[in-house]
Amino acid sequence: MSAPILSARGLKKSYGGVRALRGMDIDLAEGEIHGLCGENGAGKSTLVKILGGFVMPDEGELGIGGMRVTLGTPVDPALLSIVHQELSIIPHLSVLDNVMLGAREVGALYRRGPFRAHVREVLDSVGLAHVPLDALADTLPLAERQLIEIARGIARGARVLLLDEPTATLSDGEIEKVFAVLRRLKAEKGTTIVIISHRLNEIFALTDRVTVLRSGQHVMTANTADLTNARLVEAMIGHEIHTGEIAPSHARNGVSPRLSLRGWTLPGRFAPLDLDVQPGQIVSLVGQLGSGADTLLESLVGLHPARGTLSLDGAASTPRTVAEAYAAGIAYVSEDRAKRGVFLEAPIGTNLVSQILGRVSRRGWMMPATVRARAAELARGFALDPARLPHDVSTLSGGNQQKVSLGKAAALGPRLLALNEPTRGVDIGARAEIYDQLRSLAKAEGLTILFYSTDLEEVLDASDRIVTFYRGTRVRDALRPDMDADAILHDILHGPDTPDTEAAA
Amino acid sequence: MSTATLAPSSRLSGLFAPARVQATVIQIATVVMFLLACVSIDNFASAANLSSILYAASTVGIAAVGLASVTISGNLFALSLGATAAFSSIVFIMASGLGVWPALAASLLLGVAFGALQGLVVGWLRCNAIISTIAAGSLIAGLATWVSDGRTVLAEGGPTWLGSGTIVPGVPWQAVLFAAIVIVGEVLMQRTRAGWELRLRGTNPDAAELAGLRVTRMVILSYVLAGAGAAIAGALIAAQSGTGNLRVGADLDFSAIAAMLVGGIAIGGGRGRIIDVASGTLFLAVLTNILLVNNFAYEVQLMVKGLAVLVAVTAGALLARKSR
């Protein structure tokens, strides 16, 4: 290997008593795609912040392109550019302005003229040739906004491009688009790309080498080709784990359906649909953003005014509001954990009972003993530490926050649980615990679970049955053993082969 | 908000946790300042001076407790409290011929009605909380002017127990009423389902909505409480002076906000308790009184009050950043 383009030695950083990084070394080769893996809290974000110069490490040194970099001050974007997890695209500015945002070449007066040709060229190179420079950013789909952010890094001539979970909010088709751009960048410009992702299939699909972090320490760096999925997971969590895959409980004959949809439709979003789901079945609805699969899921709890009939155990009950849905026995978990899923600034215990306040109170007065008992019971069910119940949810890791979000919905004791992105941004250990709990709820209580996910790995791991969608229409409805990743991708990217493809189940 | 149901492992560390530290510091500061003033300022501890502190604290405090329900539920401030108090003072005096209780009831009814109106606009129609209450304030002030013809209305008959009576020397009945409202408010907020829903709505309105909480009802309730608090404050001021006019409650909006924020209610909603409002009110009342008996001018008092609020919001912002 020639001299590394980026070389960090002995990076240490503590926040109060918490040691986020305990002596991290990393070398990046010129023109490679390098994956950065680790569970939540492993130190990935801290490392990124130090490399970008946003955080001053307690110890260590960093060289980029053979030059020693001053730590703790924003690094020259021509050396290293970071594409952050949260999009930093200003929606009501033009594409051109978004690419030029924060560029050093822009003087006190911003004259767009001189930059147009250059930005055009950069946009073409990231596959945005069809996007006009003056289009407003918020008119573009999410994937293209993500590409604009990558274009911003390229426009600065960055030699190292660091992407922090660039695909967290993208659907699989869009991810493929972004990846194609990254591969071309590497091939044509020799850009070094670092990518952080929770989705291991992405790591395997894209990277040349992988570095694993655990508890703030470097665990290993290896060629991706030499790794297996199991080996990588083991390195991340420090011990072996059985992945969420469990023998699916197959459809049973002669059992009346828990959920029945007849002519269920939201004009413009998804076409009329008939669907029957048995008690205890876990069904994933799969489709790209805009396929209608997520809207369908949300419509089950009255978040969209869908038409048609929805029956639970044979009794028609079409909920028009979430409160009606909950009362009818349909619970929902939002994909946006921080904004809508949990009360971050309220105690874990309060969160867990927040949807059953009526049941833990009498005549309007809360019953503290009942609250405590119920919260502790839910915490145990979702592998949360009961001793932490009085602490705010914001003190938990993302994975545990998601367990709270699931626990407060499960508290309702629903007959049907609708989950939107059940484990987005959740590390692999917590993910397995969540799947276990869902599986045991489905088994023991006959709970029917419907979930929407853009994560293929999750779809294949967690469901008994998979329903694929393309542009508002169901493409296929099949049991898990009859489906694989290729089939799903084909369905959600290209739709049915012939207009008449019939539902398989 | 944990203490009611889930006691923290250590009471002492709970008092100084980031979420509670401001409230605790103000409580301690109030006591220390009060004791220092008692020993170092002549006549500070006299019955006359103590009751003047309590008169000032009671009216502002009752309005602040009502306002706190709006802030805790996540709607920042209601800026119609002064106007409501003014109208209420006029109604109280006009009805005072019927006796203290009917007059108080009339004031309360007025506050509840205007509070409900604002609650409907903000909670049901989802209009901007600040703009709606400023507009409501203007509407209420206009109505009050129309009803009173812009003149001061005078009470018939002499002073009443509510206006100048004391339970023991130095402790007016108004202060007893204030204490009762604080205790009832604290218990309701911490122990009832509605209190929980109100506070949860404040920490995260979107999550509260999606959790199926009775969000609209809670918002309306919070404005009803704010209107009621302001109306009682106006009635008490009217009872003290035997007059009702538009100048009553002229700086009530800011005084109530100040008391609440200094006490440790988070502007963003969800955090803070009703007892914090009481300690913030007493802190400012004692501080203002110390300035007053030392002959500092009104402008100095204003500046100190402004400064106290600035310090409180700065502390709040820093603590919020720290706990992130």
PDB file of C-alpha atoms in Angstrom, chain A residues 250-504:
ATOM      1  CA  HIS A 250     -46.379 -20.296   8.260  1.00  0.00           C
ATOM      2  CA  ALA A 251     -49.917 -19.503   7.409  1.00  0.00           C
ATOM      3  CA  ARG A 252     -52.283 -21.943   9.014  1.00  0.00           C
ATOM      4  CA  ASN A 253     -55.335 -23.247   7.282  1.00  0.00           C
ATOM      5  CA  GLY A 254     -58.765 -22.692   8.691  1.00  0.00           C
ATOM      6  CA  VAL A 255     -57.810 -19.713  10.842  1.00  0.00           C
ATOM      7  CA  SER A 256     -59.976 -16.668  10.296  1.00  0.00           C
ATOM      8  CA  PRO A 257     -58.010 -13.528   9.488  1.00  0.00           C
ATOM      9  CA  ARG A 258     -57.123 -10.964  12.141  1.00  0.00           C
ATOM     10  CA  LEU A 259     -56.970  -8.115   9.645  1.00  0.00           C
ATOM     11  CA  SER A 260     -59.090  -7.903   6.537  1.00  0.00           C
ATOM     12  CA  LEU A 261     -58.872  -5.090   4.028  1.00  0.00           C
ATOM     13  CA  ARG A 262     -61.423  -4.861   1.251  1.00  0.00           C
ATOM     14  CA  GLY A 263     -61.110  -2.275  -1.495  1.00  0.00           C
ATOM     15  CA  TRP A 264     -58.778  -0.326   0.788  1.00  0.00           C
ATOM     16  CA  THR A 265     -57.494   2.686  -1.154  1.00  0.00           C
ATOM     17  CA  LEU A 266     -56.170   6.197  -0.982  1.00  0.00           C
ATOM     18  CA  PRO A 267     -56.587   7.678  -4.456  1.00  0.00           C
ATOM     19  CA  GLY A 268     -53.282   8.929  -5.803  1.00  0.00           C
ATOM     20  CA  ARG A 269     -51.269   6.976  -3.224  1.00  0.00           C
ATOM     21  CA  PHE A 270     -52.302   3.338  -3.483  1.00  0.00           C
ATOM     22  CA  ALA A 271     -54.833   1.443  -5.556  1.00  0.00           C
ATOM     23  CA  PRO A 272     -57.724  -0.579  -4.103  1.00  0.00           C
ATOM     24  CA  LEU A 273     -56.353  -3.555  -2.217  1.00  0.00           C
ATOM     25  CA  ASP A 274     -57.719  -6.702  -0.604  1.00  0.00           C
ATOM     26  CA  LEU A 275     -55.530  -8.168   2.109  1.00  0.00           C
ATOM     27  CA  ASP A 276     -56.033 -10.834   4.782  1.00  0.00           C
ATOM     28  CA  VAL A 277     -53.552 -11.390   7.577  1.00  0.00           C
ATOM     29  CA  GLN A 278     -53.795 -14.156  10.169  1.00  0.00           C
ATOM     30  CA  PRO A 279     -53.214 -13.787  13.901  1.00  0.00           C
ATOM     31  CA  GLY A 280     -49.556 -14.168  14.828  1.00  0.00           C
ATOM     32  CA  GLN A 281     -48.271 -13.413  11.365  1.00  0.00           C
ATOM     33  CA  ILE A 282     -45.526 -10.865  10.738  1.00  0.00           C
ATOM     34  CA  VAL A 283     -45.957  -9.235   7.365  1.00  0.00           C
ATOM     35  CA  SER A 284     -43.620  -6.729   5.764  1.00  0.00           C
ATOM     36  CA  LEU A 285     -44.839  -4.181   3.259  1.00  0.00           C
ATOM     37  CA  VAL A 286     -41.953  -3.358   0.973  1.00  0.00           C
ATOM     38  CA  GLY A 287     -41.581  -0.616  -1.576  1.00  0.00           C
ATOM     39  CA  GLN A 288     -39.596   2.461  -2.369  1.00  0.00           C
ATOM     40  CA  LEU A 289     -40.632   5.780  -0.883  1.00  0.00           C
ATOM     41  CA  GLY A 290     -43.659   6.781  -2.896  1.00  0.00           C
ATOM     42  CA  SER A 291     -44.687   3.200  -3.610  1.00  0.00           C
ATOM     43  CA  GLY A 292     -47.649   3.629  -1.290  1.00  0.00           C
ATOM     44  CA  ALA A 293     -46.531   0.843   1.063  1.00  0.00           C
ATOM     45  CA  ASP A 294     -45.718   3.248   3.896  1.00  0.00           C
ATOM     46  CA  THR A 295     -48.871   5.267   3.299  1.00  0.00           C
ATOM     47  CA  LEU A 296     -50.898   2.066   3.419  1.00  0.00           C
ATOM     48  CA  LEU A 297     -49.382   1.193   6.779  1.00  0.00           C
ATOM     49  CA  GLU A 298     -50.108   4.654   8.162  1.00  0.00           C
ATOM     50  CA  SER A 299     -53.665   4.569   6.839  1.00  0.00           C
ATOM     51  CA  LEU A 300     -54.397   1.564   9.069  1.00  0.00           C
ATOM     52  CA  VAL A 301     -54.254   3.845  12.110  1.00  0.00           C
ATOM     53  CA  GLY A 302     -56.174   6.701  10.569  1.00  0.00           C
ATOM     54  CA  LEU A 303     -53.202   8.867   9.643  1.00  0.00           C
ATOM     55  CA  HIS A 304     -54.525   9.062   6.085  1.00  0.00           C
ATOM     56  CA  PRO A 305     -58.198   9.152   5.109  1.00  0.00           C
ATOM     57  CA  ALA A 306     -58.279   5.871   3.179  1.00  0.00           C
ATOM     58  CA  ARG A 307     -61.500   4.424   1.780  1.00  0.00           C
ATOM     59  CA  GLY A 308     -62.747   0.858   1.850  1.00  0.00           C
ATOM     60  CA  THR A 309     -63.375  -1.499   4.738  1.00  0.00           C
ATOM     61  CA  LEU A 310     -60.991  -2.553   7.439  1.00  0.00           C
ATOM     62  CA  SER A 311     -62.104  -5.402   9.694  1.00  0.00           C
ATOM     63  CA  LEU A 312     -60.423  -6.725  12.789  1.00  0.00           C
ATOM     64  CA  ASP A 313     -61.415 -10.301  13.647  1.00  0.00           C
ATOM     65  CA  GLY A 314     -64.353  -9.964  11.340  1.00  0.00           C
ATOM     66  CA  ALA A 315     -65.743  -6.766  12.864  1.00  0.00           C
ATOM     67  CA  ALA A 316     -65.594  -3.695  10.665  1.00  0.00           C
ATOM     68  CA  SER A 317     -63.714  -0.838  12.327  1.00  0.00           C
ATOM     69  CA  THR A 318     -62.314   1.855  10.124  1.00  0.00           C
ATOM     70  CA  PRO A 319     -60.366   4.235  12.362  1.00  0.00           C
ATOM     71  CA  ARG A 320     -60.384   7.899  11.407  1.00  0.00           C
ATOM     72  CA  THR A 321     -57.975   9.076  14.117  1.00  0.00           C
ATOM     73  CA  VAL A 322     -55.093   7.442  15.943  1.00  0.00           C
ATOM     74  CA  ALA A 323     -57.109   7.481  19.155  1.00  0.00           C
ATOM     75  CA  GLU A 324     -59.864   5.478  17.443  1.00  0.00           C
ATOM     76  CA  ALA A 325     -57.290   3.053  16.043  1.00  0.00           C
ATOM     77  CA  TYR A 326     -55.743   2.492  19.464  1.00  0.00           C
ATOM     78  CA  ALA A 327     -59.158   1.954  21.007  1.00  0.00           C
ATOM     79  CA  ALA A 328     -59.940  -0.584  18.282  1.00  0.00           C
ATOM     80  CA  GLY A 329     -56.739  -2.506  19.023  1.00  0.00           C
ATOM     81  CA  ILE A 330     -54.409  -1.222  16.303  1.00  0.00           C
ATOM     82  CA  ALA A 331     -51.152   0.246  17.618  1.00  0.00           C
ATOM     83  CA  TYR A 332     -48.586   2.182  15.618  1.00  0.00           C
ATOM     84  CA  VAL A 333     -44.882   2.932  15.950  1.00  0.00           C
ATOM     85  CA  SER A 334     -43.541   5.896  14.017  1.00  0.00           C
ATOM     86  CA  GLU A 335     -40.424   5.837  11.872  1.00  0.00           C
ATOM     87  CA  ASP A 336     -39.354   9.192  13.320  1.00  0.00           C
ATOM     88  CA  ARG A 337     -38.379   8.144  16.802  1.00  0.00           C
ATOM     89  CA  ALA A 338     -37.131  11.461  18.158  1.00  0.00           C
ATOM     90  CA  LYS A 339     -39.872  13.664  16.741  1.00  0.00           C
ATOM     91  CA  ARG A 340     -42.945  11.473  17.012  1.00  0.00           C
ATOM     92  CA  GLY A 341     -42.037   8.132  18.531  1.00  0.00           C
ATOM     93  CA  VAL A 342     -41.038   8.936  22.091  1.00  0.00           C
ATOM     94  CA  PHE A 343     -41.021  11.783  24.601  1.00  0.00           C
ATOM     95  CA  LEU A 344     -37.253  12.233  24.800  1.00  0.00           C
ATOM     96  CA  GLU A 345     -37.392  14.654  27.734  1.00  0.00           C
ATOM     97  CA  ALA A 346     -39.713  12.540  29.852  1.00  0.00           C
ATOM     98  CA  PRO A 347     -38.816   9.520  32.002  1.00  0.00           C
ATOM     99  CA  ILE A 348     -38.715   6.054  30.438  1.00  0.00           C
ATOM    100  CA  GLY A 349     -41.446   4.870  32.815  1.00  0.00           C
ATOM    101  CA  THR A 350     -43.754   7.730  31.870  1.00  0.00           C
ATOM    102  CA  ASN A 351     -43.136   7.004  28.189  1.00  0.00           C
ATOM    103  CA  LEU A 352     -44.000   3.344  28.547  1.00  0.00           C
ATOM    104  CA  VAL A 353     -47.420   4.082  30.060  1.00  0.00           C
ATOM    105  CA  SER A 354     -48.080   7.223  28.016  1.00  0.00           C
ATOM    106  CA  GLN A 355     -50.565   5.520  25.718  1.00  0.00           C
ATOM    107  CA  ILE A 356     -52.458   3.773  28.499  1.00  0.00           C
ATOM    108  CA  LEU A 357     -52.893   6.673  30.911  1.00  0.00           C
ATOM    109  CA  GLY A 358     -56.587   5.871  31.103  1.00  0.00           C
ATOM    110  CA  ARG A 359     -55.801   2.384  32.398  1.00  0.00           C
ATOM    111  CA  VAL A 360     -53.270   3.421  35.015  1.00  0.00           C
ATOM    112  CA  SER A 361     -55.515   6.113  36.465  1.00  0.00           C
ATOM    113  CA  ARG A 362     -58.849   6.065  38.242  1.00  0.00           C
ATOM    114  CA  ARG A 363     -61.325   8.914  37.816  1.00  0.00           C
ATOM    115  CA  GLY A 364     -58.545  11.095  36.468  1.00  0.00           C
ATOM    116  CA  TRP A 365     -56.093  10.378  39.298  1.00  0.00           C
ATOM    117  CA  MET A 366     -52.903   8.547  38.424  1.00  0.00           C
ATOM    118  CA  MET A 367     -52.248   5.391  40.433  1.00  0.00           C
ATOM    119  CA  PRO A 368     -48.490   5.495  41.108  1.00  0.00           C
ATOM    120  CA  ALA A 369     -48.168   1.857  42.163  1.00  0.00           C
ATOM    121  CA  THR A 370     -49.955   0.650  39.036  1.00  0.00           C
ATOM    122  CA  VAL A 371     -47.845   2.953  36.885  1.00  0.00           C
ATOM    123  CA  ARG A 372     -44.652   1.572  38.379  1.00  0.00           C
ATOM    124  CA  ALA A 373     -45.733  -2.039  38.060  1.00  0.00           C
ATOM    125  CA  ARG A 374     -46.908  -1.662  34.475  1.00  0.00           C
ATOM    126  CA  ALA A 375     -43.769   0.240  33.427  1.00  0.00           C
ATOM    127  CA  ALA A 376     -41.482  -2.349  35.033  1.00  0.00           C
ATOM    128  CA  GLU A 377     -43.348  -5.157  33.317  1.00  0.00           C
ATOM    129  CA  LEU A 378     -43.028  -3.481  29.907  1.00  0.00           C
ATOM    130  CA  ALA A 379     -39.348  -2.736  30.522  1.00  0.00           C
ATOM    131  CA  ARG A 380     -38.661  -6.376  31.257  1.00  0.00           C
ATOM    132  CA  GLY A 381     -40.485  -7.442  28.116  1.00  0.00           C
ATOM    133  CA  PHE A 382     -38.300  -5.236  25.960  1.00  0.00           C
ATOM    134  CA  ALA A 383     -34.967  -5.904  27.692  1.00  0.00           C
ATOM    135  CA  LEU A 384     -34.773  -2.442  29.255  1.00  0.00           C
ATOM    136  CA  ASP A 385     -33.161  -1.966  32.656  1.00  0.00           C
ATOM    137  CA  PRO A 386     -36.018  -1.377  35.154  1.00  0.00           C
ATOM    138  CA  ALA A 387     -33.640   0.607  37.374  1.00  0.00           C
ATOM    139  CA  ARG A 388     -33.465   3.262  34.666  1.00  0.00           C
ATOM    140  CA  LEU A 389     -37.204   3.882  34.503  1.00  0.00           C
ATOM    141  CA  PRO A 390     -37.006   7.282  36.288  1.00  0.00           C
ATOM    142  CA  HIS A 391     -34.422   8.563  33.797  1.00  0.00           C
ATOM    143  CA  ASP A 392     -35.289  10.462  30.661  1.00  0.00           C
ATOM    144  CA  VAL A 393     -35.456   8.569  27.384  1.00  0.00           C
ATOM    145  CA  SER A 394     -32.856  10.972  25.958  1.00  0.00           C
ATOM    146  CA  THR A 395     -30.236   9.278  28.158  1.00  0.00           C
ATOM    147  CA  LEU A 396     -30.679   6.010  26.246  1.00  0.00           C
ATOM    148  CA  SER A 397     -28.927   4.836  23.090  1.00  0.00           C
ATOM    149  CA  GLY A 398     -30.876   4.820  19.844  1.00  0.00           C
ATOM    150  CA  GLY A 399     -31.581   1.118  20.112  1.00  0.00           C
ATOM    151  CA  ASN A 400     -32.988   1.384  23.612  1.00  0.00           C
ATOM    152  CA  GLN A 401     -35.035   4.450  22.629  1.00  0.00           C
ATOM    153  CA  GLN A 402     -36.582   2.334  19.917  1.00  0.00           C
ATOM    154  CA  LYS A 403     -37.443  -0.318  22.496  1.00  0.00           C
ATOM    155  CA  VAL A 404     -39.258   2.367  24.505  1.00  0.00           C
ATOM    156  CA  SER A 405     -41.116   3.415  21.379  1.00  0.00           C
ATOM    157  CA  LEU A 406     -42.179  -0.195  20.759  1.00  0.00           C
ATOM    158  CA  GLY A 407     -42.924  -0.812  24.423  1.00  0.00           C
ATOM    159  CA  LYS A 408     -45.329   2.112  24.700  1.00  0.00           C
ATOM    160  CA  ALA A 409     -47.245   0.863  21.672  1.00  0.00           C
ATOM    161  CA  ALA A 410     -47.233  -2.732  22.926  1.00  0.00           C
ATOM    162  CA  ALA A 411     -48.607  -1.458  26.247  1.00  0.00           C
ATOM    163  CA  LEU A 412     -51.929  -0.954  24.529  1.00  0.00           C
ATOM    164  CA  GLY A 413     -52.180  -4.718  24.178  1.00  0.00           C
ATOM    165  CA  PRO A 414     -53.094  -4.362  20.512  1.00  0.00           C
ATOM    166  CA  ARG A 415     -54.403  -7.057  18.208  1.00  0.00           C
ATOM    167  CA  LEU A 416     -52.567  -5.488  15.290  1.00  0.00           C
ATOM    168  CA  LEU A 417     -49.249  -3.670  15.510  1.00  0.00           C
ATOM    169  CA  ALA A 418     -48.211  -1.407  12.633  1.00  0.00           C
ATOM    170  CA  LEU A 419     -44.506  -0.580  12.611  1.00  0.00           C
ATOM    171  CA  ASN A 420     -42.892   1.983  10.378  1.00  0.00           C
ATOM    172  CA  GLU A 421     -39.176   1.244   9.976  1.00  0.00           C
ATOM    173  CA  PRO A 422     -38.986  -0.877  13.158  1.00  0.00           C
ATOM    174  CA  THR A 423     -35.222  -0.616  13.596  1.00  0.00           C
ATOM    175  CA  ARG A 424     -33.992   2.431  11.700  1.00  0.00           C
ATOM    176  CA  GLY A 425     -30.649   3.584  13.112  1.00  0.00           C
ATOM    177  CA  VAL A 426     -30.639   0.740  15.634  1.00  0.00           C
ATOM    178  CA  ASP A 427     -27.470  -1.261  16.144  1.00  0.00           C
ATOM    179  CA  ILE A 428     -27.375  -4.947  15.470  1.00  0.00           C
ATOM    180  CA  GLY A 429     -27.475  -6.145  19.075  1.00  0.00           C
ATOM    181  CA  ALA A 430     -30.605  -4.185  19.961  1.00  0.00           C
ATOM    182  CA  ARG A 431     -32.069  -5.169  16.626  1.00  0.00           C
ATOM    183  CA  ALA A 432     -31.911  -8.853  17.508  1.00  0.00           C
ATOM    184  CA  GLU A 433     -33.559  -8.146  20.890  1.00  0.00           C
ATOM    185  CA  ILE A 434     -36.337  -6.225  19.185  1.00  0.00           C
ATOM    186  CA  TYR A 435     -36.976  -9.004  16.668  1.00  0.00           C
ATOM    187  CA  ASP A 436     -37.034 -11.552  19.485  1.00  0.00           C
ATOM    188  CA  GLN A 437     -39.593  -9.552  21.409  1.00  0.00           C
ATOM    189  CA  LEU A 438     -41.788  -9.014  18.356  1.00  0.00           C
ATOM    190  CA  ARG A 439     -41.602 -12.687  17.546  1.00  0.00           C
ATOM    191  CA  SER A 440     -42.578 -13.694  21.054  1.00  0.00           C
ATOM    192  CA  LEU A 441     -45.496 -11.240  21.065  1.00  0.00           C
ATOM    193  CA  ALA A 442     -46.685 -12.707  17.800  1.00  0.00           C
ATOM    194  CA  LYS A 443     -46.306 -16.240  19.099  1.00  0.00           C
ATOM    195  CA  ALA A 444     -47.615 -15.928  22.629  1.00  0.00           C
ATOM    196  CA  GLU A 445     -50.388 -13.415  22.170  1.00  0.00           C
ATOM    197  CA  GLY A 446     -51.216 -14.023  18.541  1.00  0.00           C
ATOM    198  CA  LEU A 447     -50.364 -10.418  17.791  1.00  0.00           C
ATOM    199  CA  THR A 448     -50.435  -9.602  14.094  1.00  0.00           C
ATOM    200  CA  ILE A 449     -47.592  -7.367  12.994  1.00  0.00           C
ATOM    201  CA  LEU A 450     -47.402  -5.342   9.810  1.00  0.00           C
ATOM    202  CA  PHE A 451     -44.280  -3.378   9.130  1.00  0.00           C
ATOM    203  CA  TYR A 452     -42.882  -1.125   6.472  1.00  0.00           C
ATOM    204  CA  SER A 453     -39.139  -1.116   5.947  1.00  0.00           C
ATOM    205  CA  THR A 454     -36.672   0.114   3.372  1.00  0.00           C
ATOM    206  CA  ASP A 455     -34.061  -2.216   4.815  1.00  0.00           C
ATOM    207  CA  LEU A 456     -33.988  -5.430   2.828  1.00  0.00           C
ATOM    208  CA  GLU A 457     -31.974  -7.280   5.430  1.00  0.00           C
ATOM    209  CA  GLU A 458     -34.660  -6.522   7.973  1.00  0.00           C
ATOM    210  CA  VAL A 459     -37.446  -7.547   5.634  1.00  0.00           C
ATOM    211  CA  LEU A 460     -35.798 -10.892   5.010  1.00  0.00           C
ATOM    212  CA  ASP A 461     -34.874 -11.463   8.652  1.00  0.00           C
ATOM    213  CA  ALA A 462     -38.038 -10.484  10.427  1.00  0.00           C
ATOM    214  CA  SER A 463     -41.049 -11.337   8.289  1.00  0.00           C
ATOM    215  CA  ASP A 464     -43.171 -14.410   7.725  1.00  0.00           C
ATOM    216  CA  ARG A 465     -44.667 -12.954   4.634  1.00  0.00           C
ATOM    217  CA  ILE A 466     -43.608 -10.221   2.260  1.00  0.00           C
ATOM    218  CA  VAL A 467     -45.853  -7.962   0.210  1.00  0.00           C
ATOM    219  CA  THR A 468     -44.103  -5.850  -2.404  1.00  0.00           C
ATOM    220  CA  PHE A 469     -45.395  -2.601  -3.860  1.00  0.00           C
ATOM    221  CA  TYR A 470     -44.573  -0.561  -6.913  1.00  0.00           C
ATOM    222  CA  ARG A 471     -46.142   2.820  -7.671  1.00  0.00           C
ATOM    223  CA  GLY A 472     -49.197   2.290  -5.518  1.00  0.00           C
ATOM    224  CA  THR A 473     -49.943  -1.253  -6.599  1.00  0.00           C
ATOM    225  CA  ARG A 474     -49.209  -4.579  -4.988  1.00  0.00           C
ATOM    226  CA  VAL A 475     -46.726  -6.569  -7.048  1.00  0.00           C
ATOM    227  CA  ARG A 476     -46.426  -9.789  -5.106  1.00  0.00           C
ATOM    228  CA  ASP A 477     -47.604 -11.343  -1.875  1.00  0.00           C
ATOM    229  CA  ALA A 478     -45.501 -14.324  -0.873  1.00  0.00           C
ATOM    230  CA  LEU A 479     -44.271 -16.240   2.117  1.00  0.00           C
ATOM    231  CA  ARG A 480     -40.749 -15.516   3.238  1.00  0.00           C
ATOM    232  CA  PRO A 481     -39.218 -18.839   2.075  1.00  0.00           C
ATOM    233  CA  ASP A 482     -40.390 -18.089  -1.463  1.00  0.00           C
ATOM    234  CA  MET A 483     -38.704 -14.687  -1.579  1.00  0.00           C
ATOM    235  CA  ASP A 484     -35.138 -13.473  -1.759  1.00  0.00           C
ATOM    236  CA  ALA A 485     -33.425 -10.127  -2.021  1.00  0.00           C
ATOM    237  CA  ASP A 486     -33.252 -10.229  -5.812  1.00  0.00           C
ATOM    238  CA  ALA A 487     -36.945 -10.924  -6.150  1.00  0.00           C
ATOM    239  CA  ILE A 488     -37.856  -8.097  -3.795  1.00  0.00           C
ATOM    240  CA  LEU A 489     -35.534  -5.629  -5.493  1.00  0.00           C
ATOM    241  CA  HIS A 490     -36.912  -6.591  -8.848  1.00  0.00           C
ATOM    242  CA  ASP A 491     -40.477  -6.069  -7.658  1.00  0.00           C
ATOM    243  CA  ILE A 492     -39.971  -2.705  -6.009  1.00  0.00           C
ATOM    244  CA  LEU A 493     -37.721  -1.276  -8.713  1.00  0.00           C
ATOM    245  CA  HIS A 494     -39.433  -2.558 -11.849  1.00  0.00           C
ATOM    246  CA  GLY A 495     -42.907  -3.544 -10.806  1.00  0.00           C
ATOM    247  CA  PRO A 496     -44.728  -6.560 -12.184  1.00  0.00           C
ATOM    248  CA  ASP A 497     -43.319  -8.369 -15.241  1.00  0.00           C
ATOM    249  CA  THR A 498     -46.677  -8.380 -16.953  1.00  0.00           C
ATOM    250  CA  PRO A 499     -49.590  -6.184 -16.086  1.00  0.00           C
ATOM    251  CA  ASP A 500     -51.466  -9.267 -14.912  1.00  0.00           C
ATOM    252  CA  THR A 501     -49.061 -10.733 -12.364  1.00  0.00           C
ATOM    253  CA  GLU A 502     -51.297 -12.256  -9.754  1.00  0.00           C
ATOM    254  CA  ALA A 503     -50.808 -12.259  -6.031  1.00  0.00           C
ATOM    255  CA  ALA A 504     -49.098 -15.454  -5.030  1.00  0.00           C
TER     256      ALA A 504
END
